[in-house]
PDB file of C-alpha atoms in Angstrom:
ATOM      1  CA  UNK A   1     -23.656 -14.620   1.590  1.00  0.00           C
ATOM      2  CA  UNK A   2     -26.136 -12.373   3.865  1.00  0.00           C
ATOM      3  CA  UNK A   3     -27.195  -9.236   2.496  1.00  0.00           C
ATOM      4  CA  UNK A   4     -25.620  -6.790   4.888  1.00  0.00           C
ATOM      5  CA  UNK A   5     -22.460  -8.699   4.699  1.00  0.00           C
ATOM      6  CA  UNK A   6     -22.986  -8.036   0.631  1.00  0.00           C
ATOM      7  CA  UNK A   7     -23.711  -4.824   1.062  1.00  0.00           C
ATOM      8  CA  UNK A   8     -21.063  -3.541   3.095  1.00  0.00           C
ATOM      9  CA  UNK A   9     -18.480  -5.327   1.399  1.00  0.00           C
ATOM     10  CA  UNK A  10     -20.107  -3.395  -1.911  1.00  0.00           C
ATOM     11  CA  UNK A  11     -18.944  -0.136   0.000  1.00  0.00           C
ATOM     12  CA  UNK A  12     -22.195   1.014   1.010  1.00  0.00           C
ATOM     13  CA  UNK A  13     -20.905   1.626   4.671  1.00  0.00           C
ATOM     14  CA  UNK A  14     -20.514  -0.839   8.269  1.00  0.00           C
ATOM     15  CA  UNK A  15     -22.502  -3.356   9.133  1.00  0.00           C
ATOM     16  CA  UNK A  16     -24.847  -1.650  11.095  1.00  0.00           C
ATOM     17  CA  UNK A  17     -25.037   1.576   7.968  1.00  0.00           C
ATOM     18  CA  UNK A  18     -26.157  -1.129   6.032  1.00  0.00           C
ATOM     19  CA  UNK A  19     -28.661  -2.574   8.421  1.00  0.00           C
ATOM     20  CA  UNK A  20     -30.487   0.272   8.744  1.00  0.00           C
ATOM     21  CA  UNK A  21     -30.753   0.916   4.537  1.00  0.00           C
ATOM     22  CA  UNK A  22     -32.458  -2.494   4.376  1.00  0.00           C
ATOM     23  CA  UNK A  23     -34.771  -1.506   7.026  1.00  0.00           C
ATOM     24  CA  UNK A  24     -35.404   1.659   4.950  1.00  0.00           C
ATOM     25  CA  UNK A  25     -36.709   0.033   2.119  1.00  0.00           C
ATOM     26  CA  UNK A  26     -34.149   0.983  -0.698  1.00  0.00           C
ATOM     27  CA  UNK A  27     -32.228  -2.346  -1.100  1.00  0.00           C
ATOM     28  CA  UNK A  28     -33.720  -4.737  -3.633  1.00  0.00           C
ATOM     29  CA  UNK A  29     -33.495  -8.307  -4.561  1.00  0.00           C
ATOM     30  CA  UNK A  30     -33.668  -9.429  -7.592  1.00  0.00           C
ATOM     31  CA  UNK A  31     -35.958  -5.955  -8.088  1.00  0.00           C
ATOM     32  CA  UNK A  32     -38.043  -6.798  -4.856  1.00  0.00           C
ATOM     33  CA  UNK A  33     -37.575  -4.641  -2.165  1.00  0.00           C
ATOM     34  CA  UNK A  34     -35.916  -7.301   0.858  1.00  0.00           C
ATOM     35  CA  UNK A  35     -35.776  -5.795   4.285  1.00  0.00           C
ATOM     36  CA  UNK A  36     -34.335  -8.428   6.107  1.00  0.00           C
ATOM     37  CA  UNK A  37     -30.586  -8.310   6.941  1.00  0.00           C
ATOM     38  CA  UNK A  38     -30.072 -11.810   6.876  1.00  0.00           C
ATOM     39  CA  UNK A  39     -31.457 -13.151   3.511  1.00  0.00           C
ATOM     40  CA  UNK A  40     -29.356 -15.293   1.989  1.00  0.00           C
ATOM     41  CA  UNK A  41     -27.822 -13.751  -1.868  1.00  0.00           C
ATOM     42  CA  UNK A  42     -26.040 -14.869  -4.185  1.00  0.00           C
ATOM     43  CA  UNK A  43     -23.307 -12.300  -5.809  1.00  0.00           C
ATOM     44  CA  UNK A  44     -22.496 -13.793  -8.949  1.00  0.00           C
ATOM     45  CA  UNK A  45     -26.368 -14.697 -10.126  1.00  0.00           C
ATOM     46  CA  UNK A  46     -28.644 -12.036  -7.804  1.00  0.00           C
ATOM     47  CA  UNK A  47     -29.389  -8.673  -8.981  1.00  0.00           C
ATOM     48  CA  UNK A  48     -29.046  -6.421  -5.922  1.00  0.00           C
ATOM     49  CA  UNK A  49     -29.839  -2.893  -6.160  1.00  0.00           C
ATOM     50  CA  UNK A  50     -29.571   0.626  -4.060  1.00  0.00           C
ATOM     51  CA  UNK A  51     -32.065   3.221  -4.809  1.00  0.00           C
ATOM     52  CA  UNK A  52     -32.276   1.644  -7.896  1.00  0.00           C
ATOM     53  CA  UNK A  53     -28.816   1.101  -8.798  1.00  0.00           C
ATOM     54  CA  UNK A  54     -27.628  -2.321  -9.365  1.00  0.00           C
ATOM     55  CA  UNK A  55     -24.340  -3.049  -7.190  1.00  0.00           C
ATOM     56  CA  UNK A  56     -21.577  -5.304  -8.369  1.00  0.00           C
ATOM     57  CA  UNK A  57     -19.628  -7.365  -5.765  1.00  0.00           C
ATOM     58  CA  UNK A  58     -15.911  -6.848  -5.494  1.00  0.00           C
ATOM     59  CA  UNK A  59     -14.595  -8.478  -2.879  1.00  0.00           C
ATOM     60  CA  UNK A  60     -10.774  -7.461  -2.876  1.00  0.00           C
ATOM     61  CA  UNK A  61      -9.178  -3.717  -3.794  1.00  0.00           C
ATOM     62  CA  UNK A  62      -5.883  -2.631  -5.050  1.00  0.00           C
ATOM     63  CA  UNK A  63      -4.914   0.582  -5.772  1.00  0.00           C
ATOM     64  CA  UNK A  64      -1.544   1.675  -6.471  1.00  0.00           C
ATOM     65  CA  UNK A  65      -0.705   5.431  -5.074  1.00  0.00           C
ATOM     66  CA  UNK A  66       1.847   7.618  -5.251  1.00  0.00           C
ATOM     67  CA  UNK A  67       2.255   8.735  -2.125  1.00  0.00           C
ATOM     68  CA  UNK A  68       3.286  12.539  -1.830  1.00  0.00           C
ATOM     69  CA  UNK A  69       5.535  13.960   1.048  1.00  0.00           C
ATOM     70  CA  UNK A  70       3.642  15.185   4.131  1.00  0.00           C
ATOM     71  CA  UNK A  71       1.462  12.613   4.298  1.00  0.00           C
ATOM     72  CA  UNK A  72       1.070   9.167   7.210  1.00  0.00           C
ATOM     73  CA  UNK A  73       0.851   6.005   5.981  1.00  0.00           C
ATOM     74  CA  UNK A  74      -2.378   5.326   7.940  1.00  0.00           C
ATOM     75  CA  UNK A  75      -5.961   5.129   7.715  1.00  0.00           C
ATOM     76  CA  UNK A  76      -6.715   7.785  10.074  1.00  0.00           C
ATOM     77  CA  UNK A  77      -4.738  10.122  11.827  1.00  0.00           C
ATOM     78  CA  UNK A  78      -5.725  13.734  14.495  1.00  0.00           C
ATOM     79  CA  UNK A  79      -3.075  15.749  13.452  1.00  0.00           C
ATOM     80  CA  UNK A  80      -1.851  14.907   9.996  1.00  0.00           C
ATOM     81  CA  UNK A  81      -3.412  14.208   6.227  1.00  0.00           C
ATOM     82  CA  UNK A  82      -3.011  10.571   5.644  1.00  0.00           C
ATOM     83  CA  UNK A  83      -2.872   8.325   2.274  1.00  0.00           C
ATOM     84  CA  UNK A  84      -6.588   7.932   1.782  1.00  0.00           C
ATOM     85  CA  UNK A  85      -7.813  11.157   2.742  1.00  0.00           C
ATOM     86  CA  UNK A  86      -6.146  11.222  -0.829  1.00  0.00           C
ATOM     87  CA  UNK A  87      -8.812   9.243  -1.971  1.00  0.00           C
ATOM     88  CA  UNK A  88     -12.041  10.010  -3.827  1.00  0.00           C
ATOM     89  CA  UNK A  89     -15.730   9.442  -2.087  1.00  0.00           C
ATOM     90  CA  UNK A  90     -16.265   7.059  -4.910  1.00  0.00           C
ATOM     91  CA  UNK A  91     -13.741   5.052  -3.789  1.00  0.00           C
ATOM     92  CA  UNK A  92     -12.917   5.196  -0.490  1.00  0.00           C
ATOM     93  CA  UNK A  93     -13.905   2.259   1.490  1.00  0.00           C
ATOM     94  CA  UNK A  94     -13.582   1.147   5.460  1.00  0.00           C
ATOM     95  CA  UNK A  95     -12.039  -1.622   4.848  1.00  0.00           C
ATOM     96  CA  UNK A  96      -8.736  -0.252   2.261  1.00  0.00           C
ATOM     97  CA  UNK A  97      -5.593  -0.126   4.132  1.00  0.00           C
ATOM     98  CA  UNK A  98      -1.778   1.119   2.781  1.00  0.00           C
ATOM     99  CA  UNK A  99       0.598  -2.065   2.982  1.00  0.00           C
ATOM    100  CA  UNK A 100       2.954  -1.163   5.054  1.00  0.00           C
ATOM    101  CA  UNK A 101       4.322   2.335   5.745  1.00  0.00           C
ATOM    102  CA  UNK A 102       6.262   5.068   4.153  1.00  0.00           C
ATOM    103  CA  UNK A 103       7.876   7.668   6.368  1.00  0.00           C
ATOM    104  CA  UNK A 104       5.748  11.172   6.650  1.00  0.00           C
ATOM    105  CA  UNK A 105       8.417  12.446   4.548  1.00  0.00           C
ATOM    106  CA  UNK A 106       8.882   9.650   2.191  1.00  0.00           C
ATOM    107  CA  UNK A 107       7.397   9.724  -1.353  1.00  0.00           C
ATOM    108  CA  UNK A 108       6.692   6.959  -3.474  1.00  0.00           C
ATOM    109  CA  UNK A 109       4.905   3.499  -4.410  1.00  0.00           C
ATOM    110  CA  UNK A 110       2.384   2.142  -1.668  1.00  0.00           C
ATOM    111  CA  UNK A 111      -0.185  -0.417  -2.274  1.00  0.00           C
ATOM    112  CA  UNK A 112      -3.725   0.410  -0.656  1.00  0.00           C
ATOM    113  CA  UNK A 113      -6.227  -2.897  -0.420  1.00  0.00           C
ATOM    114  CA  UNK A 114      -8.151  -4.496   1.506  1.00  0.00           C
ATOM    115  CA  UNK A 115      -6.629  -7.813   1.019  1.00  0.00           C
ATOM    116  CA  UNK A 116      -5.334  -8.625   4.084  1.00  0.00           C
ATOM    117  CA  UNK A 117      -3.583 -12.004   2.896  1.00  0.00           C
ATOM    118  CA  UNK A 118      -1.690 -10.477   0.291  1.00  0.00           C
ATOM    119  CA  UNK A 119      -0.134  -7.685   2.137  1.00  0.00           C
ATOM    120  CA  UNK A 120       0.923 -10.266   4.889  1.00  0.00           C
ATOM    121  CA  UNK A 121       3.093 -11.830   1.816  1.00  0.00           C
ATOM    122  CA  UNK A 122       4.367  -8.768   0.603  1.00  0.00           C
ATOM    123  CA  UNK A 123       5.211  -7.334   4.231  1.00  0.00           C
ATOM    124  CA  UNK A 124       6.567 -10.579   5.639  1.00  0.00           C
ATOM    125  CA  UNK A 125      10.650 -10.657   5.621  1.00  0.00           C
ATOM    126  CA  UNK A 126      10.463 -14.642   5.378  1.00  0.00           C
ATOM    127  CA  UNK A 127       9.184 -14.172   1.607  1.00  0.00           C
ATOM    128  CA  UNK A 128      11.990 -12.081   0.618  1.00  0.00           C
ATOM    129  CA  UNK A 129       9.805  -9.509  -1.591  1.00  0.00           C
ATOM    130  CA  UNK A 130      12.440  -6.671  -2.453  1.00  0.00           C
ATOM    131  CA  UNK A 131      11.170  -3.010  -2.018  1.00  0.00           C
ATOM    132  CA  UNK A 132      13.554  -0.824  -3.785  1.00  0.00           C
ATOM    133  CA  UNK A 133      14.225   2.706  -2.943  1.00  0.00           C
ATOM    134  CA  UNK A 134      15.525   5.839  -4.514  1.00  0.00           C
ATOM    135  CA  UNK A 135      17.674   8.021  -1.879  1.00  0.00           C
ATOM    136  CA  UNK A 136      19.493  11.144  -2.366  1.00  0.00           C
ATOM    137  CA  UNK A 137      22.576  11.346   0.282  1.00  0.00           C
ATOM    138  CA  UNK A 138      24.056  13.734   2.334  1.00  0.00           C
ATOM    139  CA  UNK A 139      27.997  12.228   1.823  1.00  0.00           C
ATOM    140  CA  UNK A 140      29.505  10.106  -0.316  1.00  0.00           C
ATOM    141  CA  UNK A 141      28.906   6.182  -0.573  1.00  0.00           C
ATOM    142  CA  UNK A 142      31.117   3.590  -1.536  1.00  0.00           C
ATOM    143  CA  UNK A 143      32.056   0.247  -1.902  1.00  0.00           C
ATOM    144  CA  UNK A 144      32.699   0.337   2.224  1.00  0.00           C
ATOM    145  CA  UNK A 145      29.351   1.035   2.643  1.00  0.00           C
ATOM    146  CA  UNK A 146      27.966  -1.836  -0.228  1.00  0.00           C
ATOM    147  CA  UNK A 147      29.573  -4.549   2.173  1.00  0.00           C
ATOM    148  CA  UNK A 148      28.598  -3.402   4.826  1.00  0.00           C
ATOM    149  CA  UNK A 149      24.266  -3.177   3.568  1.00  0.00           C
ATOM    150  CA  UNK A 150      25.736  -6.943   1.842  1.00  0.00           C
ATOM    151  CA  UNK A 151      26.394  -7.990   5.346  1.00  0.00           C
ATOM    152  CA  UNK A 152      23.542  -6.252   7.409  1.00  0.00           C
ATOM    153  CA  UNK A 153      23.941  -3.792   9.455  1.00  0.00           C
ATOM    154  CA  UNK A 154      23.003  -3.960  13.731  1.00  0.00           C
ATOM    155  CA  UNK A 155      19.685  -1.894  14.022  1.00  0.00           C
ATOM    156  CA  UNK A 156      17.252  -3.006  17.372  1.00  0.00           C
ATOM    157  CA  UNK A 157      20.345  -5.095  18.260  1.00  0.00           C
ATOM    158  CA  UNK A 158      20.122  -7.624  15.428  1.00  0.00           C
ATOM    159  CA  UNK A 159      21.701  -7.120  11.870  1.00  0.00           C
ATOM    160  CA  UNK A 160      19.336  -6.655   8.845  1.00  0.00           C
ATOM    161  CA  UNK A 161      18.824  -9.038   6.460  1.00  0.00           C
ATOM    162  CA  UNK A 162      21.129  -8.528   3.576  1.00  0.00           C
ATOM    163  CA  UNK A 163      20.446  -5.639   1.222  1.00  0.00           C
ATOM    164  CA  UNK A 164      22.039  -4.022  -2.168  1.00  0.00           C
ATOM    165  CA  UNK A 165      23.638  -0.745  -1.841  1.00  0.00           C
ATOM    166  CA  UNK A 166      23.778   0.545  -5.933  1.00  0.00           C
ATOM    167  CA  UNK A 167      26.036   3.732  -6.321  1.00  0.00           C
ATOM    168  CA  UNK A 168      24.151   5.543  -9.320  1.00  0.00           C
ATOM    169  CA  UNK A 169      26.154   8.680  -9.095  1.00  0.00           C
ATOM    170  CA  UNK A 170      28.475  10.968  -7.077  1.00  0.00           C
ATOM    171  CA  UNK A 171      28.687  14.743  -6.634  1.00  0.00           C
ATOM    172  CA  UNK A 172      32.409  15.265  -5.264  1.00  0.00           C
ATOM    173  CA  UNK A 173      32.398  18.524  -5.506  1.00  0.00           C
ATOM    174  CA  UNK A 174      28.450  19.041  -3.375  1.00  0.00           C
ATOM    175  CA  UNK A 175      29.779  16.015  -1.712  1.00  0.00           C
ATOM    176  CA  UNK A 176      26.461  14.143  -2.148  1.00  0.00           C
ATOM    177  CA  UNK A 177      24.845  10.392  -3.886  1.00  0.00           C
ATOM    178  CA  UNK A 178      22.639   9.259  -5.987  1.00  0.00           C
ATOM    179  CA  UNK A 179      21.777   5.819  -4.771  1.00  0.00           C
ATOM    180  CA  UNK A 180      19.426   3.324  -5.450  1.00  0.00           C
ATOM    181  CA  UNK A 181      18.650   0.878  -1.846  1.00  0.00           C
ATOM    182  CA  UNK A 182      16.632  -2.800  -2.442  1.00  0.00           C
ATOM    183  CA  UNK A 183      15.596  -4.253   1.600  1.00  0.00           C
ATOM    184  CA  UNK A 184      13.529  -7.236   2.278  1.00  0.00           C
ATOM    185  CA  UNK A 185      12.292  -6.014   5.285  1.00  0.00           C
ATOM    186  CA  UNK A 186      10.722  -2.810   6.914  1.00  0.00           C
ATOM    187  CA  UNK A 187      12.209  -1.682  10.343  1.00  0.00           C
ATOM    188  CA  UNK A 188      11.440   1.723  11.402  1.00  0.00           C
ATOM    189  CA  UNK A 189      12.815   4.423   9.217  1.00  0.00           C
ATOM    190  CA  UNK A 190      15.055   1.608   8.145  1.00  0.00           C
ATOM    191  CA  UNK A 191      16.688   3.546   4.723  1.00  0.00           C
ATOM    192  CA  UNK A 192      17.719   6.373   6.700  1.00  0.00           C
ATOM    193  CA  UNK A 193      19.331   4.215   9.631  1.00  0.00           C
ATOM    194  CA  UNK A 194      21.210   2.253   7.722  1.00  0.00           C
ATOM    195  CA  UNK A 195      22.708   5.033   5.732  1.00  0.00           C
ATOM    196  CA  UNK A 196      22.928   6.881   8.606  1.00  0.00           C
ATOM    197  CA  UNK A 197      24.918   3.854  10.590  1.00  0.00           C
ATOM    198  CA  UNK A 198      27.897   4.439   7.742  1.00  0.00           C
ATOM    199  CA  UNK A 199      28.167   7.699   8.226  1.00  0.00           C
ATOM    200  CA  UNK A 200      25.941  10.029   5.863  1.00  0.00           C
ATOM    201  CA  UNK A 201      22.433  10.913   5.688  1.00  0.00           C
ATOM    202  CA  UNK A 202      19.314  10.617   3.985  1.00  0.00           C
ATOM    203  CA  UNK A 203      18.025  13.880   2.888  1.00  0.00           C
ATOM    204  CA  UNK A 204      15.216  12.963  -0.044  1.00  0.00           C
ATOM    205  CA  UNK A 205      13.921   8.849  -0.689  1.00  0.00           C
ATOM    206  CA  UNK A 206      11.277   7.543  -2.547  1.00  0.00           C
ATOM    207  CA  UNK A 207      10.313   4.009  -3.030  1.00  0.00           C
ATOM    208  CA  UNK A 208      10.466   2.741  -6.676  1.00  0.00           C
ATOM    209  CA  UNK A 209       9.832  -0.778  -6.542  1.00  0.00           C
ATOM    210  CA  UNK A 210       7.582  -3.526  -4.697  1.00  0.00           C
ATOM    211  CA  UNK A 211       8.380  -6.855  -5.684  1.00  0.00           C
ATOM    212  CA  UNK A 212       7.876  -7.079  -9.344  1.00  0.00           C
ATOM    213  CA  UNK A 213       5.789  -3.384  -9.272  1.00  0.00           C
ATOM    214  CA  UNK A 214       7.198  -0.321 -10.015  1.00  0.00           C
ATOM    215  CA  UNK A 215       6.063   2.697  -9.698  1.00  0.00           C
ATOM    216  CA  UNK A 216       4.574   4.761 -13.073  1.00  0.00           C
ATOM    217  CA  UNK A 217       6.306   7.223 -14.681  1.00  0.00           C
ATOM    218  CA  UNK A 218       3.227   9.122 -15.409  1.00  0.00           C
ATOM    219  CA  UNK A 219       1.239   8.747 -11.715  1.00  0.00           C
ATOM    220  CA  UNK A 220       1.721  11.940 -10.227  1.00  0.00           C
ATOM    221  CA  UNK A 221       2.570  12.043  -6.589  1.00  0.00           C
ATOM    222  CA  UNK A 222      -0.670  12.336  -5.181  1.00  0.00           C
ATOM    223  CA  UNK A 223      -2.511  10.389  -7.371  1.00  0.00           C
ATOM    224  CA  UNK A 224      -3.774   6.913  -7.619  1.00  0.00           C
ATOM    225  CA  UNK A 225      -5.336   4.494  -9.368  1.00  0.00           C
ATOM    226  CA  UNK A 226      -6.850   0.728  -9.636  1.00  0.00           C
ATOM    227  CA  UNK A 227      -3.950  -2.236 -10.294  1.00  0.00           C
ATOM    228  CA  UNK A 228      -4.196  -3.784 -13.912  1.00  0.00           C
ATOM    229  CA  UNK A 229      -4.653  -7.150 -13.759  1.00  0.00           C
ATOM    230  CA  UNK A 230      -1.562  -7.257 -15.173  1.00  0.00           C
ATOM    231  CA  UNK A 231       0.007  -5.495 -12.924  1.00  0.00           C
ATOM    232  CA  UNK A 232      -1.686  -7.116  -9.786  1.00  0.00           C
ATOM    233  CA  UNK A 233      -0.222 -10.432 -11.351  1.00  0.00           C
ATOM    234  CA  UNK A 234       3.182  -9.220 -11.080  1.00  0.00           C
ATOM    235  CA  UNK A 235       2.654  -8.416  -7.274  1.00  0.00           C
ATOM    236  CA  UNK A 236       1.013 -11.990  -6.744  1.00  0.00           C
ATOM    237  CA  UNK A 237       3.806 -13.154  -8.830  1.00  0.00           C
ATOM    238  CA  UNK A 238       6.645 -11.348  -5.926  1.00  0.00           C
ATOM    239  CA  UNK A 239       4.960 -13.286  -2.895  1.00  0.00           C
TER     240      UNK A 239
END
């Protein structure tokens, strides 16, 4: 691997931030001072150091967030705080991305990595990964409704894919539900169309689930943190 590729992909910054360190002086080799973007290293047997601090070569993130209301599911954004302006200087990097996107008002579980394959599995509806949500509703649902998310409902002028409708409680009297939503896919604002197609409306959600990954108990909306390798098996284990 060349240096500059090693180095940027160690966080220190682009391709050309990097450049320009090794032309400083302050990247060694194997504790010689290499000032040539190009050299040839080797990650898993070269020591390679930054102002004297020996870097260790990760090449893929994941982080699991939980993703507060008020903030866009993008890297950058002029108007609006997005997901990884959440994120620590330690650990931001260019490359980290959020897989897939959770309305600005949406709370919940989102994956941020900079593995590009594996959110293309997780994202794509041909792999049938279920992303389960938790909705509070504006009406009352029932079995009607169940068939109809069973059978898919026209949105963009094409029915979803099939998706569970689970009734976890109803408020007669407030004339609201507690309902619990598992899609395969990810249309625009796709919860709150569906529900809205039979009639009611969406008025909090949060996303619970991602394939085999739920979201913490005790990860506070906001915060985030890396994937156990347990838990990054049971989201390899969903593609």
């Amino acid at each position: 691997m060349r240096l500059d590729k090693f180095l940027a992909e160690a966080g220190l910054g682009s391709r050309k931030e990097v450049k320009q360190l090794i032309k400083k002086g302050v990247i060694t080799v194997n504790a010689q001072v290499e000032k040539k973007d190009k050299t040839q290293v080797e990650p898993e047997s070269d020591t390679i150091a930054y102002a004297g601090e020996i870097l260790h070569y990760q090449k893929y993130y994941y982080y699991l967030l939980h993703k507060p209301a008020g903030t866009i599911s993008a890297t950058e954004d002029k108007k609006d705080r997005t997901v990884m302006d959440l994120f620590k200087s330690q650990d931001y990097r260019n490359d980290l991305f959020p897989v897939g996107r959770l309305d600005k008002d949406t709370e919940g579980l989102l994956l941020i990595t900079n593995d590009g394959q594996l959110a293309h599995e997780l994202l794509s509806p041909k792999k049938h990964v279920d992303k389960e949500y938790l909705a509070q509703v504006a009406g009352v649902m029932d079995r009607a409704d169940q068939q109809r998310f069973r059978e898919g409902i026209p949105l963009d002028g094409e029915p979803t894919l099939p998706a569970e409708l689970m009734i976890d409680a109803i408020d007669e009297e407030r004339r609201t539900s507690t309902v619990r939503i598992i899609l395969q896919e990810g249309k625009f604002h796709q919860v709150k169309r569906m529900v809205k197609a039979c009639g009611k409306e969406v008025i909090y959600l949060k996303r619970i689930r991602m394939g085999r990954l739920s979201l913490p108990n005790d990860l506070a909306k906001g915060a985030y943190r890396e994937l156990s390798r347990e838990e990054l098996a049971q989201l390899k284990s969903s593609e």
